[in-house]
Amino acid sequence: MVLHSLKNCLWLPCVLRTPKACFRSTASGGLIIQSVSNDIYQNLAVEDWIHDHMDLEKRQVLFLWRNSPAVVIGRHQNPWQECNLRLLRQKNIKLARRRSGGGTVYHDLGNINLTFFTTRKKYERMENLKLVVKALKALRPQLDVHVTDRFDILLDRQYKISGTAAKLGRTSAYHHCTLLCNADKFVLSSVLKSPYKGLKSNATPSTPASVKNLFEEDPSLTPEMLLDAIAKEYAMQHQIDHHITLINPSDETLLPGINNKTKELQTWEWVYGKTPKFSISTCLNMAYKDSVLDVKVNMDVKHGRIEVCNIDLPEQWLPPGLYSKLVKSLTGSKFCPNETTMLVTTLLRVCPQDDELHSRWSLLCENMIMLM
Amino acid sequence: VCIHRVRSCSSIRFIKSKYVCVFDKSALKFSHQQRLFRASAVSCGQIVQFKLSDIGEGITEVTVKEWYIKEGDSVSQFDSICEVQSDKASVTITSRYDGVIRKLHYSIDEIAFVGKPLVDIEIDASKGVAPEEDVVETPPMSHEEHTHQEIKGHKTLATPAVRRLAMENNIKLSEVVGTGKDNRILKEDILNYLAKQTGAILPPSPKAEIVPPLRKTETVPAAPKDKAHKIPVPVSRPVAFSGKDKTEPVTGFQKAMVKTMSAALKIPHFGYCDEIDLTQLVQLREELKPLAEIRGVKLSFMPFFIKAASLGLLQYPILNASLDENCQNVTYKASHNIGVAMDTEQGLIVPNVKNVQVCSVFDIAVELNRLQSLGSAGQLGTSDLTGGTFTLSNIGTIGGTYAKPVILPPEVAIGALGKIQVLPRFNGKGEVFKAQIMNVSWSADHRIIDGATMARFSNLWKSYLENPASMLLDLK
């Protein structure tokens, strides 16, 4: 059942299709909604929207969502440090930066996401996670699941099946967590391994953990079952009907302004540009003709753009004019393979057409681009 | 006591300490319960130490991750000041006051303590802190996406979206009759109010965006099935009138364009244009398209244009040459690496198909497919973008007939292809028939290419395309 106006839901009980049970008790009101979209950006935008526009005083909200393959980094993290960006691009896996803190996670349809919206005063992560564990135990009593003091949920005391993050605003807050049902662990471990060396940054690091799917413990479990069990528990605790309302994150009438939020989450400035300042200090090992050149590279990247760039090339390996043009070109440009490729290939057009020079240039630039 | 003290301004002048903590400690304890705290006490340009409020869950310290303001900036109440992080929770700290930021107590990555000063704000002498009631009427709109509008007022009840709608239409909430619970003002009430005023029903969201349907899939080589009929409708992007000029640095793709075009300026260009009758080619392509599809390849017109160009270059190799910087030597390039101009989201890119002289039309189609998908994904490599010797630009997929293309150094020639139009022409018998006509506009480097060479090349290219069977004779 699709709501015609999420807002109106709060204020016009008489007109609404949501059951009147919603309004039975003003003290422990609740609303359970589920997204019909699997797009990470759209779903993150819904979180933003609820956080900014919904009044959570009388009613708390539980938001259920799943995404097609995506890597989600925390608000203050460094994507180069956290994941294998090359692999992501190759496999067409999206990269998103959420507004909450915490570490990097991999989402696919085998993973479910739960967001608990409350007022800032009622922000209580432990309670939420205990609710999840209770729901899991009600569904499958034999599951050995418990909440750690790091707000993780562990299976068999060993394997992480859920990670948590939160966002607090002036009056409202949300706590969201993942839950692994039957995600692709192989892809998960390969994309969350960063190949980039020599990175120095104060960005929030992730804590790697061994993960396991609930499906491995009990093959009869599906993501739908888990979502349902958790919704049921939430409904019980909030004394509301076990009813899940579907919402479409692209519905501008239901959620005015949502498309702008979705767009903003996709911009390069948000995803990469919000990376805290970091530096790269590494050595390129370039095989040229019969020898191997060790070229030291130092770069400072701020707001995702190269602030400072130093490449320690052997003297006269490149004509000095060209070297300084390269550095000047890179300075201020995005720390991005696509943009760098553009710039370096353009520079090649305006320098002497010498095969030897071209092959050296290509070698150097390809190695530089590998850093991004 | 606190309020009393401040009301008499004269007493404030006697307070000599630099940072006047206007509120005593007991008042601060309730600082997060803004409804209860009538903050009308502050005035007279005093500097207030804004302390970091309680985060919850017993947390006492956080790390400052980002400042949204800097010293000297003016802030309004509820503007975001900074982002702090504590144990997987990211917290947006918003200002409690209107005023000017005078001091940031922490730098990025420093630990900040709950209850200790975060920033010093000089309160606006004229404004003071808006008491809760007034703020409820007209919530300040910050420029950020996160507008903190969950203000619970006691006089006029309305949700933040309703307030925004009212504000956008310059409506005083007090003039609108609320039909919701507790006389709450609903969206319908605002719309009704407006309808009465203007005599029309307004759309629910005045800022409805037009999502441009024209995606940049109209890339140059991917000539649509039917060039004559599928002309994309130009979509006007919504013009957000802010009234201010916007200056941005030239970076990335634009920077590359600036470099290339500045170099191109040095080349003395001359142009040569003609029209090509593609009637037979259109038919041929229709026949061959399904065959290509079976092999998993999209066949556009470009592979034919490219192959014909290569055949032409075999006869006129000077068009596939390069002039050195001092104009002393001309290098005749052996490979025909024909560049294809592509329009992507970020701008113009020109990857090239290598060694067209030894490729079949099908090979070229395969390669074009590969370059297109990499191009739209922003994943073209350096080898795809370098080594070009001759370029074709299929601007006709977007529109236009004749053009004046700019040569891409170090090349010496370029061709721009207009759209295919169905036009009436006379055949050999003097009868009018329907012809598929496309215009081509060549530009060449007049330092080493002369008009006659360009014309002859163009005629040869044209003859291959007007009579595709003749290509068979010269295919290697």
mmCIF file of C-alpha atoms in Angstrom, chain A residues 156-359:
data_model
loop_
_atom_site.group_PDB
_atom_site.id
_atom_site.type_symbol
_atom_site.label_atom_id
_atom_site.label_comp_id
_atom_site.label_asym_id
_atom_site.label_seq_id
_atom_site.Cartn_x
_atom_site.Cartn_y
_atom_site.Cartn_z
ATOM 1 C CA ASP A 156 28.223 -17.740 17.269
ATOM 2 C CA ARG A 157 30.215 -15.211 19.310
ATOM 3 C CA GLN A 158 32.574 -14.882 16.346
ATOM 4 C CA TYR A 159 31.155 -13.606 13.148
ATOM 5 C CA LYS A 160 29.866 -10.146 12.529
ATOM 6 C CA ILE A 161 26.460 -10.134 10.920
ATOM 7 C CA SER A 162 25.563 -6.530 11.564
ATOM 8 C CA GLY A 163 27.324 -3.162 11.727
ATOM 9 C CA THR A 164 25.925 0.072 13.067
ATOM 10 C CA ALA A 165 26.155 3.790 12.369
ATOM 11 C CA ALA A 166 24.208 6.841 13.473
ATOM 12 C CA LYS A 167 23.413 10.438 12.639
ATOM 13 C CA LEU A 168 22.284 13.060 15.096
ATOM 14 C CA GLY A 169 20.761 16.364 14.139
ATOM 15 C CA ARG A 170 19.347 19.155 16.198
ATOM 16 C CA THR A 171 16.074 17.533 17.125
ATOM 17 C CA SER A 172 16.069 14.152 15.433
ATOM 18 C CA ALA A 173 18.427 11.241 15.156
ATOM 19 C CA TYR A 174 18.692 7.957 13.356
ATOM 20 C CA HIS A 175 20.520 4.754 13.958
ATOM 21 C CA HIS A 176 20.926 2.360 11.073
ATOM 22 C CA CYS A 177 22.435 -1.062 10.823
ATOM 23 C CA THR A 178 23.010 -3.802 8.295
ATOM 24 C CA LEU A 179 22.129 -7.451 8.645
ATOM 25 C CA LEU A 180 23.747 -10.122 6.499
ATOM 26 C CA CYS A 181 21.334 -12.718 5.267
ATOM 27 C CA ASN A 182 22.837 -14.109 2.078
ATOM 28 C CA ALA A 183 25.180 -11.491 0.692
ATOM 29 C CA ASP A 184 28.010 -12.361 -1.671
ATOM 30 C CA LYS A 185 30.907 -12.745 0.744
ATOM 31 C CA PHE A 186 33.409 -13.219 -2.037
ATOM 32 C CA VAL A 187 32.644 -9.887 -3.649
ATOM 33 C CA LEU A 188 32.397 -8.312 -0.208
ATOM 34 C CA SER A 189 35.920 -9.268 0.800
ATOM 35 C CA SER A 190 37.457 -8.382 -2.538
ATOM 36 C CA VAL A 191 35.906 -4.902 -2.841
ATOM 37 C CA LEU A 192 36.620 -3.953 0.771
ATOM 38 C CA LYS A 193 40.330 -4.503 0.342
ATOM 39 C CA SER A 194 42.185 -1.386 -0.663
ATOM 40 C CA PRO A 195 45.112 -1.831 -3.071
ATOM 41 C CA TYR A 196 46.304 1.755 -2.589
ATOM 42 C CA LYS A 197 49.609 2.098 -0.830
ATOM 43 C CA GLY A 198 51.242 4.969 0.949
ATOM 44 C CA LEU A 199 48.048 6.691 2.076
ATOM 45 C CA LYS A 200 48.229 8.836 5.155
ATOM 46 C CA SER A 201 45.021 10.235 6.495
ATOM 47 C CA ASN A 202 43.010 11.056 9.578
ATOM 48 C CA ALA A 203 39.862 9.706 8.053
ATOM 49 C CA THR A 204 37.875 7.298 10.170
ATOM 50 C CA PRO A 205 39.306 3.850 9.555
ATOM 51 C CA SER A 206 37.139 0.770 9.306
ATOM 52 C CA THR A 207 37.658 -2.178 11.605
ATOM 53 C CA PRO A 208 37.809 -5.316 9.468
ATOM 54 C CA ALA A 209 35.867 -8.273 10.820
ATOM 55 C CA SER A 210 35.086 -11.835 9.811
ATOM 56 C CA VAL A 211 31.576 -11.947 8.552
ATOM 57 C CA LYS A 212 29.055 -14.669 8.059
ATOM 58 C CA ASN A 213 25.652 -14.856 6.465
ATOM 59 C CA LEU A 214 22.674 -15.975 8.541
ATOM 60 C CA PHE A 215 21.839 -18.099 5.543
ATOM 61 C CA GLU A 216 24.928 -20.202 6.233
ATOM 62 C CA GLU A 217 23.606 -20.950 9.689
ATOM 63 C CA ASP A 218 20.075 -21.655 8.515
ATOM 64 C CA PRO A 219 19.471 -21.992 4.761
ATOM 65 C CA SER A 220 15.766 -21.527 5.166
ATOM 66 C CA LEU A 221 16.215 -17.850 6.007
ATOM 67 C CA THR A 222 15.542 -15.184 3.410
ATOM 68 C CA PRO A 223 15.914 -11.391 3.612
ATOM 69 C CA GLU A 224 12.136 -11.035 3.408
ATOM 70 C CA MET A 225 11.682 -13.243 6.446
ATOM 71 C CA LEU A 226 14.167 -11.211 8.442
ATOM 72 C CA LEU A 227 12.543 -7.918 7.480
ATOM 73 C CA ASP A 228 9.185 -9.260 8.457
ATOM 74 C CA ALA A 229 10.367 -10.618 11.798
ATOM 75 C CA ILE A 230 11.969 -7.319 12.725
ATOM 76 C CA ALA A 231 8.912 -5.340 11.662
ATOM 77 C CA LYS A 232 6.782 -7.643 13.794
ATOM 78 C CA GLU A 233 8.944 -7.082 16.862
ATOM 79 C CA TYR A 234 9.006 -3.339 16.309
ATOM 80 C CA ALA A 235 5.245 -3.271 15.954
ATOM 81 C CA MET A 236 4.867 -5.216 19.159
ATOM 82 C CA GLN A 237 7.196 -2.959 21.126
ATOM 83 C CA HIS A 238 5.561 0.199 19.822
ATOM 84 C CA GLN A 239 2.070 -1.213 20.221
ATOM 85 C CA ILE A 240 1.104 -0.672 16.641
ATOM 86 C CA ASP A 241 -0.228 -2.867 13.896
ATOM 87 C CA HIS A 242 2.289 -5.106 12.182
ATOM 88 C CA HIS A 243 1.829 -3.257 8.950
ATOM 89 C CA ILE A 244 4.545 -2.207 6.527
ATOM 90 C CA THR A 245 3.877 0.805 4.334
ATOM 91 C CA LEU A 246 5.657 0.835 1.000
ATOM 92 C CA ILE A 247 7.181 4.067 -0.231
ATOM 93 C CA ASN A 248 8.677 5.038 -3.543
ATOM 94 C CA PRO A 249 11.803 7.165 -3.088
ATOM 95 C CA SER A 250 11.280 8.967 -6.352
ATOM 96 C CA ASP A 251 7.815 10.204 -5.444
ATOM 97 C CA GLU A 252 8.194 13.961 -5.244
ATOM 98 C CA THR A 253 4.619 14.555 -4.043
ATOM 99 C CA LEU A 254 5.029 12.178 -1.153
ATOM 100 C CA LEU A 255 8.518 13.409 -0.332
ATOM 101 C CA PRO A 256 8.943 16.933 -1.695
ATOM 102 C CA GLY A 257 12.544 17.704 -2.468
ATOM 103 C CA ILE A 258 13.653 14.061 -2.418
ATOM 104 C CA ASN A 259 15.073 14.094 -5.941
ATOM 105 C CA ASN A 260 17.411 16.930 -5.073
ATOM 106 C CA LYS A 261 18.683 14.958 -2.130
ATOM 107 C CA THR A 262 19.213 11.918 -4.308
ATOM 108 C CA LYS A 263 21.136 13.975 -6.824
ATOM 109 C CA GLU A 264 23.343 15.538 -4.210
ATOM 110 C CA LEU A 265 24.341 12.155 -2.850
ATOM 111 C CA GLN A 266 25.544 11.179 -6.317
ATOM 112 C CA THR A 267 27.728 14.196 -6.981
ATOM 113 C CA TRP A 268 31.471 13.762 -7.133
ATOM 114 C CA GLU A 269 31.800 16.602 -4.647
ATOM 115 C CA TRP A 270 29.891 14.611 -2.039
ATOM 116 C CA VAL A 271 31.186 11.098 -2.684
ATOM 117 C CA TYR A 272 34.844 11.933 -3.222
ATOM 118 C CA GLY A 273 35.104 15.632 -2.419
ATOM 119 C CA LYS A 274 34.135 15.143 1.226
ATOM 120 C CA THR A 275 37.179 12.991 1.865
ATOM 121 C CA PRO A 276 39.237 14.518 4.685
ATOM 122 C CA LYS A 277 42.618 15.799 3.578
ATOM 123 C CA PHE A 278 45.101 13.025 2.930
ATOM 124 C CA SER A 279 48.525 12.491 1.445
ATOM 125 C CA ILE A 280 50.070 9.823 -0.729
ATOM 126 C CA SER A 281 53.691 8.910 -0.469
ATOM 127 C CA THR A 282 54.583 6.018 -2.665
ATOM 128 C CA CYS A 283 57.030 4.662 -5.202
ATOM 129 C CA LEU A 284 56.183 3.808 -8.775
ATOM 130 C CA ASN A 285 58.143 0.871 -10.140
ATOM 131 C CA MET A 286 58.152 1.521 -13.841
ATOM 132 C CA ALA A 287 59.635 -1.091 -16.156
ATOM 133 C CA TYR A 288 61.189 0.884 -18.987
ATOM 134 C CA LYS A 289 63.166 -0.792 -21.743
ATOM 135 C CA ASP A 290 65.586 -3.028 -19.866
ATOM 136 C CA SER A 291 65.555 -1.401 -16.489
ATOM 137 C CA VAL A 292 63.165 -0.660 -13.675
ATOM 138 C CA LEU A 293 62.770 2.931 -12.585
ATOM 139 C CA ASP A 294 61.878 3.768 -9.002
ATOM 140 C CA VAL A 295 59.959 6.986 -9.056
ATOM 141 C CA LYS A 296 58.909 8.565 -5.784
ATOM 142 C CA VAL A 297 55.570 10.306 -5.838
ATOM 143 C CA ASN A 298 54.166 12.606 -3.178
ATOM 144 C CA MET A 299 50.727 14.106 -3.399
ATOM 145 C CA ASP A 300 48.428 15.987 -1.080
ATOM 146 C CA VAL A 301 44.742 15.622 -1.789
ATOM 147 C CA LYS A 302 42.175 18.001 -0.308
ATOM 148 C CA HIS A 303 38.469 17.940 -1.074
ATOM 149 C CA GLY A 304 39.287 15.148 -3.502
ATOM 150 C CA ARG A 305 41.527 17.446 -5.548
ATOM 151 C CA ILE A 306 45.299 17.345 -5.910
ATOM 152 C CA GLU A 307 46.726 20.220 -3.919
ATOM 153 C CA VAL A 308 50.371 19.385 -4.208
ATOM 154 C CA CYS A 309 52.099 16.996 -6.590
ATOM 155 C CA ASN A 310 55.739 15.943 -6.677
ATOM 156 C CA ILE A 311 57.165 13.321 -8.969
ATOM 157 C CA ASP A 312 60.792 12.432 -8.497
ATOM 158 C CA LEU A 313 61.869 11.570 -12.037
ATOM 159 C CA PRO A 314 65.444 10.947 -13.169
ATOM 160 C CA GLU A 315 66.890 14.124 -14.635
ATOM 161 C CA GLN A 316 65.985 14.810 -18.251
ATOM 162 C CA TRP A 317 63.853 11.691 -18.425
ATOM 163 C CA LEU A 318 61.136 14.053 -19.524
ATOM 164 C CA PRO A 319 61.855 17.478 -20.986
ATOM 165 C CA PRO A 320 61.628 19.870 -18.008
ATOM 166 C CA GLY A 321 59.008 22.033 -19.711
ATOM 167 C CA LEU A 322 56.754 19.047 -20.084
ATOM 168 C CA TYR A 323 57.261 17.924 -16.501
ATOM 169 C CA SER A 324 56.236 21.292 -15.147
ATOM 170 C CA LYS A 325 53.222 21.353 -17.484
ATOM 171 C CA LEU A 326 52.187 17.972 -16.101
ATOM 172 C CA VAL A 327 52.478 19.083 -12.491
ATOM 173 C CA LYS A 328 50.673 22.335 -13.223
ATOM 174 C CA SER A 329 47.910 20.433 -14.983
ATOM 175 C CA LEU A 330 47.434 17.956 -12.171
ATOM 176 C CA THR A 331 47.438 20.590 -9.448
ATOM 177 C CA GLY A 332 43.887 21.561 -8.696
ATOM 178 C CA SER A 333 42.348 18.771 -10.717
ATOM 179 C CA LYS A 334 40.306 15.918 -9.310
ATOM 180 C CA PHE A 335 42.135 12.913 -7.927
ATOM 181 C CA CYS A 336 40.255 10.852 -10.460
ATOM 182 C CA PRO A 337 41.479 8.510 -13.202
ATOM 183 C CA ASN A 338 39.045 9.800 -15.795
ATOM 184 C CA GLU A 339 39.928 13.439 -15.364
ATOM 185 C CA THR A 340 43.648 12.733 -15.176
ATOM 186 C CA THR A 341 43.473 10.649 -18.358
ATOM 187 C CA MET A 342 41.796 13.549 -20.104
ATOM 188 C CA LEU A 343 44.400 16.038 -18.993
ATOM 189 C CA VAL A 344 47.456 13.941 -19.762
ATOM 190 C CA THR A 345 46.268 12.866 -23.189
ATOM 191 C CA THR A 346 45.532 16.469 -24.048
ATOM 192 C CA LEU A 347 49.018 17.522 -23.022
ATOM 193 C CA LEU A 348 50.391 14.894 -25.347
ATOM 194 C CA ARG A 349 48.741 16.633 -28.276
ATOM 195 C CA VAL A 350 50.730 19.783 -27.786
ATOM 196 C CA CYS A 351 54.177 18.371 -27.154
ATOM 197 C CA PRO A 352 56.745 17.263 -29.725
ATOM 198 C CA GLN A 353 55.643 14.209 -31.645
ATOM 199 C CA ASP A 354 58.448 11.932 -30.638
ATOM 200 C CA ASP A 355 57.754 8.215 -30.191
ATOM 201 C CA GLU A 356 60.302 7.825 -27.419
ATOM 202 C CA LEU A 357 58.822 10.760 -25.546
ATOM 203 C CA HIS A 358 55.309 9.492 -26.052
ATOM 204 C CA SER A 359 56.075 6.059 -24.682
#
